[in-house]
Amino acid sequence: MNEGVWRIALPVPRGDLYDYLPVPGTSAPRPGCRIEVPFGRRQLSGVLIGTAAGSEIPAESLRAASRILDERPLLTPAILKLLRFAAGYYHHPLGQVVATALPKLLRQSRPAQLREVPIWALSATGKATDPDSLKRAPRQAQVLRRLVDAPSGLASHAISTEFDAAATCRTMAARGLLEIASADSPVAVDVAPELNPEQQAAMAAIRAQAGQFASFLLDGVTGSGKTEVYLHLAADCVASGRQCLVLIPEISLTPQMVTRFARRIAGRVVALHSGLSDTDRQNAWLHAAQGTAQVVLGTRSAIFTPLKRPGALIVDEEHDGSYKQQDGMRYSARDLAVRRAQLESIPVLLGSATPALETMHNASRGRYQNLRLTKRIGGVPMPHSRIIDLRGRPVDEGLSLELAAAIDTHLRAQGQIFLFLNRRGFAPTLLCHDCGWTALCPRCDVRLVLHRRQAALRCHHCGHDSRKPARCPDCGSDSFVALGHGTERLEDRIRQRWPEAGCIRVDGDTTRRRGALEKALEEARSGRARILIGTQILAKGHDFPALSLCGVVDADQGLFGADFRAPERLAQIMTQVAGRAGRREQRGEVLIQTHQPEHPLLRTLVRGGYAEFVGAALAERAQTGWPPFSHLALIRAECTVATSALALLQEAAASVPLDTTVEVMGPVPAQFERRAGRYRYQLLLRSPQRPALHSCLNHLRAVLEQSTLARQARWSLDIDPLDLD
Ligand code: ADP
Ligand code: ZN
Ligand code: ZN
């Protein structure tokens, strides 16, 4: 056994590590290189994790690896450690975890070759062209607008996150509108403003820890200059020959962020997002891995992108739910960022106007150094918030008299209004007026949402889509009642009442088509639309200079949520929404409609802002024993036969050792027991001690894997779950 075996991570379902004999006549490359190996009758590409003197597999069953694909490792030692940590922590097979880290093309056996992509900039003709004159070519108009903001040019993948701009750019070059800028020496176009004292203090604290692990929370209201601190930190990295990785939550926010970094950083800025073609993604990834990109911006999965010379990690809007992966390995990119910074010995900066309670708790315990930005830039005062008691008051399609009056006032003052309603469609329930029949999803047992524009009844859980019946299927009556309010219904009423105001609705329905969201946001930003109706899509991170009034149309939705995190989410959304209101000349106003005006957390929020809310909410969590005062794991199981998923979880629950601190809750039916025709159950585990929870999970995993019931029921593990349904 002196030649040893290679231990290779393969992207197969149960796969941990597989042992292979060396490729004949070669010695092992460094860990992190890809190796092609025979697997069954196929050839698979995996990643070498290490070597071992011998194997538990009998020598005669060992096969030899076929070929070495990379001369130099694709994955750095720190990333390999991060992946091993993630596989252990999230109880997920290492082979699959490693595959998540690689862009699609590199999961195959292709060579890891960088392709130079052109950097496009406006030509003289392009600069003289008004984007509005390109009405017939909306994509070209978009490219033109983006490049006006980026004089040193952008690669096509950084131009749009909604369509592949490469072809559009080539067409425009042929028309003489674009030319290729030099790709070698991108220059900074924007000059950094001088930091205000709070920003300076934040930067000084971070600089004091450069070159070593340290975690920081940058806690600053919207518009307090957090992004400016990110830009300074990134510039510091670049100046010292290092790279900076910036995680951002939403694709729709990428364009402005990428432009802002590209204009400021004297170096290559690449963006990793789901709108990229496979080739562009591989290219951006390789620039990061090979050290030729100085700043890497990306969404959740970018946390696994290797950096050759890491300098700092930044997580913007760290509280955002999109950092949690919701299937496969259910990791939190925010939490992994902290672990990664530790492994790379670099600082990590978590920024938010509304940090998660877990993060606030870590900051108050001193695990994160808390950096505060308390003032809005330019002296814009914080908006004034007021609760509107809806009990027993007349409402006009969801609008109270007070809210309607405020809309009038702000319209007269040339303000802009954002009505936040987190429910798309026309009405959440359709009822027969004569017999009480309600429209239910045949596959999920939940109420179908009426979408009146398309005369459709849709299930927001499984996507089931049917026509609204002309008559009640039970009694034949044609008299229906639409109960409750969605954004579509609100829009109808607003357009009737304020026909001149210009109203746009931004939700999952109006932004489905590519480019639609960008267009709507542009409409909103320009102030042409004076009344904005939107779900949380519109509540996040967008900058609307004219916004003066925010109406939270239905706060009860958040207060009555079944999840213990519902109030936290409501507080975050309300604070984010409110943080956009107000200008220097005019103090912003926030009106919150509710049937629960006495709700203690709501009152605390309105009176004392997010910081006081956090204090109260954490006290409540401590009392009830929810995170951050305990750790959770959720085991979900689903099946097409009602009994087997439940029985599987019962078996698991029964096997939890009695002497542990792990509390077992359930199994219970999931909030929507039947979804897409499958029955869903869940088992929640809670423990004040993480190690106890994880050893219990190791035990349960073995039970679940060996159970005969697992053949009929699919199960999955969710560590630190964010959604409990
Ligand atoms: P946040 O990320 O907290 O929302 P930004 O960094 O986007 O805040 O800052 C809000 C606005 O103020 C931006 O237009 C930004 O360019 C500007 N700004 C930030 N810091 C400064 C500063 N020190 N001096 C002048 N303008 C600044
Ligand atoms: Zn009926
Ligand atoms: Zn359904």
PDB file of C-alpha atoms in Angstrom, residues 344-464:
ATOM      1  CA  GLU A 344      -8.599  33.168   5.558  1.00  0.00           C
ATOM      2  CA  SER A 345      -7.468  35.373   8.459  1.00  0.00           C
ATOM      3  CA  ILE A 346      -9.131  38.483   7.092  1.00  0.00           C
ATOM      4  CA  PRO A 347     -11.767  40.909   8.386  1.00  0.00           C
ATOM      5  CA  VAL A 348     -15.448  40.421   7.605  1.00  0.00           C
ATOM      6  CA  LEU A 349     -17.930  43.282   7.600  1.00  0.00           C
ATOM      7  CA  LEU A 350     -21.665  42.614   7.973  1.00  0.00           C
ATOM      8  CA  GLY A 351     -23.752  45.640   7.084  1.00  0.00           C
ATOM      9  CA  SER A 352     -27.429  46.390   7.568  1.00  0.00           C
ATOM     10  CA  ALA A 353     -29.937  49.019   8.590  1.00  0.00           C
ATOM     11  CA  THR A 354     -31.873  46.242  10.302  1.00  0.00           C
ATOM     12  CA  PRO A 355     -29.463  43.544  11.494  1.00  0.00           C
ATOM     13  CA  ALA A 356     -30.889  40.121  12.266  1.00  0.00           C
ATOM     14  CA  LEU A 357     -31.572  39.464  15.946  1.00  0.00           C
ATOM     15  CA  GLU A 358     -28.884  36.760  15.878  1.00  0.00           C
ATOM     16  CA  THR A 359     -26.362  39.297  14.618  1.00  0.00           C
ATOM     17  CA  MET A 360     -27.377  41.952  17.155  1.00  0.00           C
ATOM     18  CA  HIS A 361     -26.992  39.351  19.860  1.00  0.00           C
ATOM     19  CA  ASN A 362     -23.491  38.486  18.636  1.00  0.00           C
ATOM     20  CA  ALA A 363     -22.609  42.163  18.592  1.00  0.00           C
ATOM     21  CA  SER A 364     -23.869  42.705  22.116  1.00  0.00           C
ATOM     22  CA  ARG A 365     -21.845  39.728  23.341  1.00  0.00           C
ATOM     23  CA  GLY A 366     -18.745  41.213  21.764  1.00  0.00           C
ATOM     24  CA  ARG A 367     -18.329  38.518  19.145  1.00  0.00           C
ATOM     25  CA  TYR A 368     -18.771  41.178  16.498  1.00  0.00           C
ATOM     26  CA  GLN A 369     -17.398  44.649  16.910  1.00  0.00           C
ATOM     27  CA  ASN A 370     -20.295  47.049  16.536  1.00  0.00           C
ATOM     28  CA  LEU A 371     -19.767  50.031  14.228  1.00  0.00           C
ATOM     29  CA  ARG A 372     -22.639  52.476  14.134  1.00  0.00           C
ATOM     30  CA  LEU A 373     -23.678  55.052  11.586  1.00  0.00           C
ATOM     31  CA  THR A 374     -26.515  56.929  13.199  1.00  0.00           C
ATOM     32  CA  LYS A 375     -27.081  59.861  10.867  1.00  0.00           C
ATOM     33  CA  ARG A 376     -28.332  60.073   7.352  1.00  0.00           C
ATOM     34  CA  ILE A 377     -25.940  61.726   4.929  1.00  0.00           C
ATOM     35  CA  GLY A 378     -26.895  65.298   4.023  1.00  0.00           C
ATOM     36  CA  GLY A 379     -28.808  65.845   7.222  1.00  0.00           C
ATOM     37  CA  VAL A 380     -32.022  64.253   5.984  1.00  0.00           C
ATOM     38  CA  PRO A 381     -34.131  63.778   9.124  1.00  0.00           C
ATOM     39  CA  MET A 382     -35.598  60.376   9.982  1.00  0.00           C
ATOM     40  CA  PRO A 383     -39.245  60.092   8.953  1.00  0.00           C
ATOM     41  CA  HIS A 384     -42.093  60.441  11.384  1.00  0.00           C
ATOM     42  CA  SER A 385     -44.068  57.224  11.982  1.00  0.00           C
ATOM     43  CA  ARG A 386     -47.663  56.913  13.093  1.00  0.00           C
ATOM     44  CA  ILE A 387     -49.987  53.985  13.747  1.00  0.00           C
ATOM     45  CA  ILE A 388     -53.463  54.113  12.220  1.00  0.00           C
ATOM     46  CA  ASP A 389     -56.042  52.139  14.186  1.00  0.00           C
ATOM     47  CA  LEU A 390     -58.266  50.367  11.681  1.00  0.00           C
ATOM     48  CA  ARG A 391     -60.682  48.892  14.207  1.00  0.00           C
ATOM     49  CA  GLY A 392     -64.237  49.817  13.369  1.00  0.00           C
ATOM     50  CA  ARG A 393     -63.149  52.501  10.902  1.00  0.00           C
ATOM     51  CA  PRO A 394     -64.386  52.806   7.352  1.00  0.00           C
ATOM     52  CA  VAL A 395     -61.877  51.592   4.791  1.00  0.00           C
ATOM     53  CA  ASP A 396     -61.953  52.101   1.062  1.00  0.00           C
ATOM     54  CA  GLU A 397     -60.487  48.985  -0.532  1.00  0.00           C
ATOM     55  CA  GLY A 398     -57.945  48.763   2.256  1.00  0.00           C
ATOM     56  CA  LEU A 399     -57.246  52.510   2.579  1.00  0.00           C
ATOM     57  CA  SER A 400     -58.221  54.334   5.758  1.00  0.00           C
ATOM     58  CA  LEU A 401     -59.408  57.954   5.620  1.00  0.00           C
ATOM     59  CA  GLU A 402     -56.127  59.090   7.218  1.00  0.00           C
ATOM     60  CA  LEU A 403     -53.961  57.294   4.687  1.00  0.00           C
ATOM     61  CA  ALA A 404     -56.053  58.593   1.776  1.00  0.00           C
ATOM     62  CA  ALA A 405     -55.797  62.146   3.140  1.00  0.00           C
ATOM     63  CA  ALA A 406     -52.036  61.809   3.506  1.00  0.00           C
ATOM     64  CA  ILE A 407     -51.788  60.641  -0.106  1.00  0.00           C
ATOM     65  CA  ASP A 408     -53.640  63.804  -1.169  1.00  0.00           C
ATOM     66  CA  THR A 409     -51.324  66.010   0.871  1.00  0.00           C
ATOM     67  CA  HIS A 410     -48.129  64.441  -0.433  1.00  0.00           C
ATOM     68  CA  LEU A 411     -49.337  64.524  -4.029  1.00  0.00           C
ATOM     69  CA  ARG A 412     -50.036  68.233  -3.681  1.00  0.00           C
ATOM     70  CA  ALA A 413     -46.533  68.774  -2.284  1.00  0.00           C
ATOM     71  CA  GLN A 414     -45.007  66.974  -5.290  1.00  0.00           C
ATOM     72  CA  GLY A 415     -43.996  64.064  -3.084  1.00  0.00           C
ATOM     73  CA  GLN A 416     -43.916  60.409  -3.977  1.00  0.00           C
ATOM     74  CA  ILE A 417     -45.872  57.688  -2.198  1.00  0.00           C
ATOM     75  CA  PHE A 418     -45.025  54.054  -1.600  1.00  0.00           C
ATOM     76  CA  LEU A 419     -47.853  51.777  -0.532  1.00  0.00           C
ATOM     77  CA  PHE A 420     -46.426  48.561   0.819  1.00  0.00           C
ATOM     78  CA  LEU A 421     -48.639  45.483   0.613  1.00  0.00           C
ATOM     79  CA  ASN A 422     -46.967  42.122   0.710  1.00  0.00           C
ATOM     80  CA  ARG A 423     -49.649  40.170  -1.119  1.00  0.00           C
ATOM     81  CA  ARG A 424     -49.867  39.928  -4.862  1.00  0.00           C
ATOM     82  CA  GLY A 425     -53.008  39.189  -6.834  1.00  0.00           C
ATOM     83  CA  PHE A 426     -56.448  40.754  -6.513  1.00  0.00           C
ATOM     84  CA  ALA A 427     -57.853  39.000  -3.457  1.00  0.00           C
ATOM     85  CA  PRO A 428     -56.591  36.096  -1.352  1.00  0.00           C
ATOM     86  CA  THR A 429     -60.005  34.389  -1.157  1.00  0.00           C
ATOM     87  CA  LEU A 430     -62.863  33.832  -3.562  1.00  0.00           C
ATOM     88  CA  LEU A 431     -66.152  32.951  -1.894  1.00  0.00           C
ATOM     89  CA  CYS A 432     -69.585  31.974  -3.271  1.00  0.00           C
ATOM     90  CA  HIS A 433     -72.082  34.543  -1.986  1.00  0.00           C
ATOM     91  CA  ASP A 434     -74.945  32.022  -1.991  1.00  0.00           C
ATOM     92  CA  CYS A 435     -73.474  28.842  -0.510  1.00  0.00           C
ATOM     93  CA  GLY A 436     -70.101  29.803   0.975  1.00  0.00           C
ATOM     94  CA  TRP A 437     -67.980  27.664  -1.370  1.00  0.00           C
ATOM     95  CA  THR A 438     -64.340  28.770  -1.432  1.00  0.00           C
ATOM     96  CA  ALA A 439     -61.793  28.163  -4.149  1.00  0.00           C
ATOM     97  CA  LEU A 440     -59.145  25.736  -2.834  1.00  0.00           C
ATOM     98  CA  CYS A 441     -56.049  24.382  -4.523  1.00  0.00           C
ATOM     99  CA  PRO A 442     -56.754  20.762  -5.438  1.00  0.00           C
ATOM    100  CA  ARG A 443     -53.157  19.825  -4.694  1.00  0.00           C
ATOM    101  CA  CYS A 444     -52.352  21.858  -1.584  1.00  0.00           C
ATOM    102  CA  ASP A 445     -55.579  22.506   0.349  1.00  0.00           C
ATOM    103  CA  VAL A 446     -54.807  26.222   0.526  1.00  0.00           C
ATOM    104  CA  ARG A 447     -57.012  29.014  -0.772  1.00  0.00           C
ATOM    105  CA  LEU A 448     -56.490  30.037  -4.342  1.00  0.00           C
ATOM    106  CA  VAL A 449     -55.702  33.669  -4.963  1.00  0.00           C
ATOM    107  CA  LEU A 450     -57.892  35.543  -7.412  1.00  0.00           C
ATOM    108  CA  HIS A 451     -55.972  37.295 -10.191  1.00  0.00           C
ATOM    109  CA  ARG A 452     -58.664  39.330 -11.853  1.00  0.00           C
ATOM    110  CA  ARG A 453     -56.697  40.676 -14.829  1.00  0.00           C
ATOM    111  CA  GLN A 454     -56.253  37.147 -16.143  1.00  0.00           C
ATOM    112  CA  ALA A 455     -59.547  35.881 -14.641  1.00  0.00           C
ATOM    113  CA  ALA A 456     -57.395  33.250 -12.986  1.00  0.00           C
ATOM    114  CA  LEU A 457     -57.288  31.428  -9.684  1.00  0.00           C
ATOM    115  CA  ARG A 458     -53.717  30.674  -8.685  1.00  0.00           C
ATOM    116  CA  CYS A 459     -52.038  28.753  -5.929  1.00  0.00           C
ATOM    117  CA  HIS A 460     -49.109  30.740  -4.520  1.00  0.00           C
ATOM    118  CA  HIS A 461     -47.614  27.569  -3.073  1.00  0.00           C
ATOM    119  CA  CYS A 462     -47.463  25.151  -5.979  1.00  0.00           C
ATOM    120  CA  GLY A 463     -48.210  27.345  -8.962  1.00  0.00           C
ATOM    121  CA  HIS A 464     -51.508  25.624  -9.817  1.00  0.00           C
TER     122      HIS A 464
END
